Coordinates of C-alpha atoms in Angstrom, one line a residue:
X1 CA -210.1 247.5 -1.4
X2 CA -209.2 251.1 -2.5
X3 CA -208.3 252.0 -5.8
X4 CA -204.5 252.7 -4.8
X5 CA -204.5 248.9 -4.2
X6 CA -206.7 248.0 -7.2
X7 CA -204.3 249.8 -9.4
X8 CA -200.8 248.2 -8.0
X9 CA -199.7 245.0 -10.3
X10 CA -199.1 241.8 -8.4
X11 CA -195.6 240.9 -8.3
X12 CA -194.5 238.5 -11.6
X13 CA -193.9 235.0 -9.8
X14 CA -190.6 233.4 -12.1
X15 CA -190.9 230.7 -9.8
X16 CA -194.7 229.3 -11.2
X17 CA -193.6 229.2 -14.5
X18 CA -192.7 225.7 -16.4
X19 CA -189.2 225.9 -16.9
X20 CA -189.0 226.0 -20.5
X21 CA -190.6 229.8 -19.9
X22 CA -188.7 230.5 -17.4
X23 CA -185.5 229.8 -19.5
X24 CA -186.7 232.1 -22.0
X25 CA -187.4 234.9 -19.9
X26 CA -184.1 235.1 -18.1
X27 CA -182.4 234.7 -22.0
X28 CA -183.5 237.7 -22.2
X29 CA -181.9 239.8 -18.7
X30 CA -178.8 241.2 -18.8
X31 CA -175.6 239.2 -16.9
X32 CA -176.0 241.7 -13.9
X33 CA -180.1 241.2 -14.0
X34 CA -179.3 237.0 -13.9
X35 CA -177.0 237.5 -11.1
X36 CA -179.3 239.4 -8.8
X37 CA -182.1 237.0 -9.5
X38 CA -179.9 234.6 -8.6
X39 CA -179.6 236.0 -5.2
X40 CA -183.5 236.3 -4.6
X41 CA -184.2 232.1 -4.5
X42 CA -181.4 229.6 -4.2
X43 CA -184.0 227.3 -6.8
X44 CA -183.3 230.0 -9.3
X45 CA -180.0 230.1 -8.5
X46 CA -179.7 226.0 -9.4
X47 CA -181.7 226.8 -12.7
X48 CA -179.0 229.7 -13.6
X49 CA -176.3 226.9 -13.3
X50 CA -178.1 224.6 -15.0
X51 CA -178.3 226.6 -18.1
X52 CA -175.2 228.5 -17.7
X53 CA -176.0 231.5 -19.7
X54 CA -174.0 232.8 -22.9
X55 CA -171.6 235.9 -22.2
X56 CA -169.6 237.3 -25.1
X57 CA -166.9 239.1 -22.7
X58 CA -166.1 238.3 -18.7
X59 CA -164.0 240.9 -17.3
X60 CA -162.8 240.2 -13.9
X61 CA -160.6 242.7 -11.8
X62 CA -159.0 241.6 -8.9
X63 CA -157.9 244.5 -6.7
X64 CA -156.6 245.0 -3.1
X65 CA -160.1 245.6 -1.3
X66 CA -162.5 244.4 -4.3
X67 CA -163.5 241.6 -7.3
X68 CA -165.0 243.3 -9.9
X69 CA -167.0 241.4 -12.5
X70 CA -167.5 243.8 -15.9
X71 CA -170.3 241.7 -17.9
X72 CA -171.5 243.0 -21.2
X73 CA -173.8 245.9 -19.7
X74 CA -173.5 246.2 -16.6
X75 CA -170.5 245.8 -13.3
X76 CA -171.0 244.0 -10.4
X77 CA -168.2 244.7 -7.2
X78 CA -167.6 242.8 -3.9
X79 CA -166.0 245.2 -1.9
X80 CA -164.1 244.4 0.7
X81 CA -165.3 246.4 4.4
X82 CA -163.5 246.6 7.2
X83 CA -167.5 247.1 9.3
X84 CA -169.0 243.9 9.1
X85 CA -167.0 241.9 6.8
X86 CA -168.5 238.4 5.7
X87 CA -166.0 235.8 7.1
X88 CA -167.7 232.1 6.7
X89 CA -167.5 230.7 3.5
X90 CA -169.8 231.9 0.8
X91 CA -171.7 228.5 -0.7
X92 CA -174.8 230.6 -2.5
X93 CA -175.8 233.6 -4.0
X94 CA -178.8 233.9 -1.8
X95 CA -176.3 234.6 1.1
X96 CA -175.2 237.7 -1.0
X97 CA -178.6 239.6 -0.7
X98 CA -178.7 241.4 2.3
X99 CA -175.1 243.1 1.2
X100 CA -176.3 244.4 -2.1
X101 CA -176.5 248.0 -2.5
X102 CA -178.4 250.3 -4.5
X103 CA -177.1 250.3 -8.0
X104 CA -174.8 253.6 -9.4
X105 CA -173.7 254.1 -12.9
X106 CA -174.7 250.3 -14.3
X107 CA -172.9 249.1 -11.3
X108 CA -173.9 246.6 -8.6
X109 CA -172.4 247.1 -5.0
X110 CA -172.4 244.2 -3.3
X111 CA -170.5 245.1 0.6
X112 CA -168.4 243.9 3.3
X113 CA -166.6 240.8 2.4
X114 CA -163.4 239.6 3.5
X115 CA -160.3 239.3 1.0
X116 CA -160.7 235.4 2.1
X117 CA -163.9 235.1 0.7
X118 CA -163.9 236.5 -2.7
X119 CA -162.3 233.2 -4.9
X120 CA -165.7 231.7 -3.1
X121 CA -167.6 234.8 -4.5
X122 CA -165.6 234.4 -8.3
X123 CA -166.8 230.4 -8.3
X124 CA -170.4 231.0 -7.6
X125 CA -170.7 233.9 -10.0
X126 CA -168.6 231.6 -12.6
X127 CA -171.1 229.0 -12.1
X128 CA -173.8 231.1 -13.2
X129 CA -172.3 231.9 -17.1
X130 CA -170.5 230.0 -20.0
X131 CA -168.3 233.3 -21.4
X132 CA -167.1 232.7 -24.7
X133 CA -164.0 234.8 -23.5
X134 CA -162.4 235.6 -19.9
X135 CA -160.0 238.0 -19.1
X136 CA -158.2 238.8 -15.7
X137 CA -157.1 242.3 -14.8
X138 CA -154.3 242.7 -12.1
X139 CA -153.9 245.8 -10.7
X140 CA -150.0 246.4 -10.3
X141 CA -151.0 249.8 -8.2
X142 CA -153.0 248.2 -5.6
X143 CA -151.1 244.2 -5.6
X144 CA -147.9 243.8 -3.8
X145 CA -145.7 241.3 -5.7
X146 CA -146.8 238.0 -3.9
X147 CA -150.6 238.7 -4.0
X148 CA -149.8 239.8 -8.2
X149 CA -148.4 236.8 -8.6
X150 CA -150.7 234.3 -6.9
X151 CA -153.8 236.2 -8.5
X152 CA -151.6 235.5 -11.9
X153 CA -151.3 232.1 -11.4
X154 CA -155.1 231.6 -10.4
X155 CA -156.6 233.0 -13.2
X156 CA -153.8 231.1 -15.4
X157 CA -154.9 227.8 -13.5
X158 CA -159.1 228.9 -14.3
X159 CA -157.9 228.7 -18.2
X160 CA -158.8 232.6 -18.8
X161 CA -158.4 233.7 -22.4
X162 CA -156.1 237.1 -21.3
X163 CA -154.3 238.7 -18.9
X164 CA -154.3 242.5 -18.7
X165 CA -151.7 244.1 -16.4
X166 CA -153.1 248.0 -15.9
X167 CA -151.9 251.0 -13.8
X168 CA -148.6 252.1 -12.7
X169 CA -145.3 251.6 -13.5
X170 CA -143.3 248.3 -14.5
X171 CA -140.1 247.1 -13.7
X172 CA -138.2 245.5 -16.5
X173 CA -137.6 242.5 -13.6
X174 CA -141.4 242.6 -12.2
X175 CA -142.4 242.4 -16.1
X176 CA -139.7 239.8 -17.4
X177 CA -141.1 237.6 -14.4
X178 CA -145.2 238.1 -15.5
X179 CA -144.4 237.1 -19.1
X180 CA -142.1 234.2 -17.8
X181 CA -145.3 232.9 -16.0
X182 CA -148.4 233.9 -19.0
X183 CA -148.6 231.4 -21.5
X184 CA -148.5 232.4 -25.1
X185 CA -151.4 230.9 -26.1
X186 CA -153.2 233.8 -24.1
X187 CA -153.6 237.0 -24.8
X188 CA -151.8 239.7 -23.1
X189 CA -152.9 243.7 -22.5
X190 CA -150.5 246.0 -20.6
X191 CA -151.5 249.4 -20.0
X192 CA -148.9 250.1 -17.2
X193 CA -145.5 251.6 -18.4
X194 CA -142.7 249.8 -19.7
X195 CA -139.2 250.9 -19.7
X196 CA -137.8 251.4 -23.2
X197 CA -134.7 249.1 -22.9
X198 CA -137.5 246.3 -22.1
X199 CA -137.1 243.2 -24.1
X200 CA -138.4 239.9 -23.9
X201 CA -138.7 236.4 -26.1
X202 CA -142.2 235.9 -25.7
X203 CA -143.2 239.8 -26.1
X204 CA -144.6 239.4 -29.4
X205 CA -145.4 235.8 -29.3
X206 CA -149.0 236.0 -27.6
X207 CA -152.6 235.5 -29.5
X208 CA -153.2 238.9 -29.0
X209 CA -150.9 241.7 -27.9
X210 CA -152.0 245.1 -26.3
X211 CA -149.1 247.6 -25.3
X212 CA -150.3 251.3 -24.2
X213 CA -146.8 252.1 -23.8
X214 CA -145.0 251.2 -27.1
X215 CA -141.6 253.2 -27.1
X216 CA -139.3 250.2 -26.7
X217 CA -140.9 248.3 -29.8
X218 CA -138.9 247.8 -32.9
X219 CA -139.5 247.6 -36.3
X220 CA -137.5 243.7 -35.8
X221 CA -139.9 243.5 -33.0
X222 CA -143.1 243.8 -35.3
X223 CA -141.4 241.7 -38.4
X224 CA -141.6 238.7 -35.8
X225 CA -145.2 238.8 -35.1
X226 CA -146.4 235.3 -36.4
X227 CA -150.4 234.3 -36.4
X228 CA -151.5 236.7 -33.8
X229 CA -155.0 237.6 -34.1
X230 CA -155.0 241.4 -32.9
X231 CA -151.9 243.6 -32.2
X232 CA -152.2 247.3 -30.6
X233 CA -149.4 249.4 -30.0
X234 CA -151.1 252.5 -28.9
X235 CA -147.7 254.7 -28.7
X236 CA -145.0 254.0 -30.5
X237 CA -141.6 255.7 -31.4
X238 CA -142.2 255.1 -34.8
X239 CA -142.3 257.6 -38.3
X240 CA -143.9 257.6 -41.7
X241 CA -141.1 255.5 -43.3
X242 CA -141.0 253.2 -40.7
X243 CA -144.5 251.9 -41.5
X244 CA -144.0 252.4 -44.9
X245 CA -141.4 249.6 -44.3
X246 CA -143.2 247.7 -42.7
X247 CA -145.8 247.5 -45.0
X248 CA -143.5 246.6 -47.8
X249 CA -142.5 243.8 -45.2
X250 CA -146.1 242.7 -44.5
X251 CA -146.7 242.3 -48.4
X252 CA -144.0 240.1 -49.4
X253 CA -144.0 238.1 -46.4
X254 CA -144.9 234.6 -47.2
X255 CA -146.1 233.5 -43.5
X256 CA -149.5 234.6 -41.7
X257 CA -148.6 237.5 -39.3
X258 CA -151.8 238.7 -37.9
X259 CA -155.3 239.5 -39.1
X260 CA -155.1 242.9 -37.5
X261 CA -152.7 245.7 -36.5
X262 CA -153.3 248.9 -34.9
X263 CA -150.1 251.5 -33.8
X264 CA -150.2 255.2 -33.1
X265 CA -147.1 258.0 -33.9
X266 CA -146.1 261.0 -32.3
X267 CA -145.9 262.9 -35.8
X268 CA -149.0 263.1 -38.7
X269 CA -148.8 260.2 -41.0
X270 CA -147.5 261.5 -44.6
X271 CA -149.7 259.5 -46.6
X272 CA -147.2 259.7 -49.7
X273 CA -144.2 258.3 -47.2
X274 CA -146.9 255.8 -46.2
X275 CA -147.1 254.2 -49.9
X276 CA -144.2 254.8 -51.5
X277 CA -142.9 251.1 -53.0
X278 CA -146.6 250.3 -52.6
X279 CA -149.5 249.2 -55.0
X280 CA -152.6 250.6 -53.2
X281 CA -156.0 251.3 -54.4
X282 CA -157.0 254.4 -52.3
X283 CA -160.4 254.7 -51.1
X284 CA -162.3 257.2 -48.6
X285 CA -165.3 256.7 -45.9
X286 CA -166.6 260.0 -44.9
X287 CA -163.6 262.2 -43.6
X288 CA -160.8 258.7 -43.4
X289 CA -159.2 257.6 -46.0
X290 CA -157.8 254.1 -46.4
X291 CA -155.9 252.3 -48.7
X292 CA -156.2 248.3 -50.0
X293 CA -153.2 246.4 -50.8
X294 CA -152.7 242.6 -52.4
X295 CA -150.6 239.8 -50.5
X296 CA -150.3 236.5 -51.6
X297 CA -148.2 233.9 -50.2
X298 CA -146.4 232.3 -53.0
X299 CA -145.7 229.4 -51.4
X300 CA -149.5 228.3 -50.4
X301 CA -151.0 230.7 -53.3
X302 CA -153.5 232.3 -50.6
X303 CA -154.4 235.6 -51.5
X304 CA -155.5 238.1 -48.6
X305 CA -156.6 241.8 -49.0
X306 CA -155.2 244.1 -46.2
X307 CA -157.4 247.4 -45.9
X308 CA -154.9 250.2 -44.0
X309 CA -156.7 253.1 -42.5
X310 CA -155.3 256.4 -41.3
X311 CA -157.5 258.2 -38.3
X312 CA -156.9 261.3 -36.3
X313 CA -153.6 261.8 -38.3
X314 CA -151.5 259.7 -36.3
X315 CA -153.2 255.9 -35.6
X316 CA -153.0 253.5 -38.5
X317 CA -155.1 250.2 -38.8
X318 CA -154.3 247.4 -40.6
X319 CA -157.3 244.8 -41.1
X320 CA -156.6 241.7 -43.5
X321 CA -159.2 240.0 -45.2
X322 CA -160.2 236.7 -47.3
X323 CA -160.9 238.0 -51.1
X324 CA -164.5 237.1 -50.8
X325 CA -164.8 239.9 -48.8
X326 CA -163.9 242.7 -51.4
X327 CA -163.7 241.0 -54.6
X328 CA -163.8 244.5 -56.0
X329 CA -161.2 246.0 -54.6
X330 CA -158.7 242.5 -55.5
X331 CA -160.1 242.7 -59.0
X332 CA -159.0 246.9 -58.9
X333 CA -155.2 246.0 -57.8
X334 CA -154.8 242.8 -60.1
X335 CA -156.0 245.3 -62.8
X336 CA -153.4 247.9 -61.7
X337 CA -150.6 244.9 -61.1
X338 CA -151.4 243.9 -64.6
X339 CA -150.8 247.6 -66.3
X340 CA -147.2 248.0 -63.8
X341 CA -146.0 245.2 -65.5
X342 CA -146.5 246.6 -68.6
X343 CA -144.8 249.4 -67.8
X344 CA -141.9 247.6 -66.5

C-alpha cells in the first residue's frame, strides 16, 4: 500500500452505528444534510421518519416548473425538465439520488421530474421533519388561476401555518376569492400588489398579517386588528399624525390587538407629531431611538408595556410586552403618570 492510500480516511459507516448514535449524529446535520442522507440508504431514510426531525421554519414554494423546500440553512428544488422527466410515482428518497446535482449558493438541485410527481416528492420530504411552522408560497406570476387555486387548497387541506401570495399584480376579484378560501386562523403574507380601492372582511382578521403593498389600508382598518400576533405593513399611505392617532388608540384600548406592529411612510417620522397626547419615557440604542408607553386594560387590570421604535426615518415598530420584562421602564412612566396628575 502507498502512502497516498495510507493517508486517505475510510469512509464513516452511519449505518454500523447503534441507533441511539446514530440519532445523535444526524441531530446534529442541517434539514438539507438529513435529506440527502436520506437519499443514500432507504434504512436511513426509515430512521429519518422515525424520528421526524425538529425544524423551526418549512418554506415551501410551489412554482410552475419547480417545488422548492427553504429549510433553516439551506434550499432544496425539484425542478421540473422537459429531458428525462421522472414519470412513475416517487415512493422513496433513494429514487431521488441519481437526479441530484451539485449544490450552488446553499441550494440543492434535484432534476427532471414531472409536475405529476412533485405532491409525491412534498410527502416524502414531509415525512422526514416535524416543523414547528409551515408556510406555502404561491407564485401568482408563474400559476394560472386553477393550478393557484388547487395548490391553495392543498396546502390549506396539509394544515400549513401561512399562506404567502408573492409576485406580480392582484386583482381585487383574484384576491377577494384567495381570502374567501384562507382561513383566518392562518397567517397571511402578500407581497404582490393590491389595488388601493381593495377591501375585504377578513383583511385584518388573520394570526399574522404581511402586506408589502399597504396604500389601501386605513387608519379604521388598523383600529380593528384584534389578537393578531405580528402585523407588517411595509408601505403605507400614512403621516406622522396618523400614527400619533393611532397610538393614542392603541393605549386606551381595552381589548388585546396584537403583540407586534411594524408599518413604513413615505415622509420622515416627526418624533414630536409622533407623541404628542402621549406619556412616553424616551430611550436610545446606539443611533435608534424608541420610546415606552403604559397600557392597561381597565377592565381585566392587565398592564402591558409597548416599546415603539423609529428606524431609517420612516419604519416604526411597535413590540408589547408583559411588565416583567422592563419593570424599570413601567416603574419610570407610573412615576411620570403620578407627577401629571399632579399637575392636572
Amino acid at each position: 500500500m502507498d502512502n497516498a492510500e495510507a493517508s486517505t480516511p475510510l469512509p464513516f459507516q452511519l449505518l454500523k452505528l447503534p441507533a441511539v448514535a446514530l440519532n445523535q449524529v444526524v441531530r446534529m446535520m442541517h434539514g438539507s444534510e438529513i435529506m440527502k442522507l436520506s437519499m443514500c440508504s432507504h434504512r436511513l431514510e426509515l430512521f429519518m421518519k422515525l424520528w421526524k426531525y425538529k425544524l423551526k421554519r418549512l418554506e415551501v414554494h410551489l412554482k410552475h416548473e419547480s417545488l422548492n423546500f427553504k429549510l433553516t440553512k439551506a434550499c432544496i428544488v425539484f425542478r421540473d425538465r422537459e429531458l428525462k422527466p421522472h414519470l412513475e410515482p416517487v415512493t422513496k428518497m433513494s429514487q431521488l439520488c441519481g437526479r441530484l446535482k451539485e449544490n450552488v449558493c446553499s441550494t440543492e438541485l434535484v432534476l427532471f421530474f414531472s409536475r405529476e410527481t412533485m405532491f409525491d416528492l412534498y410527502y416524502l420530504v414531509m415525512s422526514l421533519f416535524a416543523p414547528a411552522a409551515i408556510q406555502w408560497v404561491l407564485n401568482i406570476e408563474e400559476l394560472p388561476r386553477e393550478t393557484l387555486l388547487r395548490y391553495l387548497d392543498k396546502g390549506l387541506s396539509e394544515n400549513c401555518s401561512e399562506i404567502s401570495i408573492e409576485n406580480g399584480n392582484l386583482s381585487i376579484e383574484r384576491l377577494t376569492e384567495l381570502m374567501d378560501r384562507i382561513p383566518v386562523t392562518k397567517g397571511l403574507k402578500v407581497t404582490s400588489w393590491i389595488p388601493s380601492k381593495f377591501k375585504h372582511p377578513n383583511a385584518f382578521k388573520y394570526r399574522t398579517i404581511w402586506y408589502e403593498v399597504a396604500h389601501w389600508v386605513t387608519l379604521d382598518d388598523l383600529k380593528s386588528i384584534r389578537n393578531a400576533d405580528s402585523v407588517v405593513l411595509k408601505w403605507t399611505s400614512f403621516d406622522s399624525k396618523d400614527l400619533n392617532e393611532f397610538l393614542r388608540y392603541w393605549v386606551d384600548c381595552e381589548e388585546e390587538m396584537m403583540k407586534q406592529l411594524m408599518f413604513g411612510i413615505h415622509k420622515v417620522i416627526d418624533k414630536n407629531i409622533l407623541t404628542d397626547q402621549l406619556l412616553v419615557l424616551g430611550a436610545k440604542d446606539g443611533l435608534l431611538p424608541h420610546y415606552h408607553l403604559k397600557k392597561i386594560n381597565h377592565k381585566t387590570g392587565k398592564i402591558v408595556v409597548g416599546r415603539v421604535e423609529i428606524s431609517y426615518g420612516i419604519f416604526m415598530q411597535l413590540r408589547t410586552y408583559d411588565i416583567d420584562h422592563c419593570p424599570r421602564s413601567l416603574a419610570i412612566l407610573e412615576e411620570m403618570e403620578k407627577e401629571a396628575a399632579l399637575k392636572k
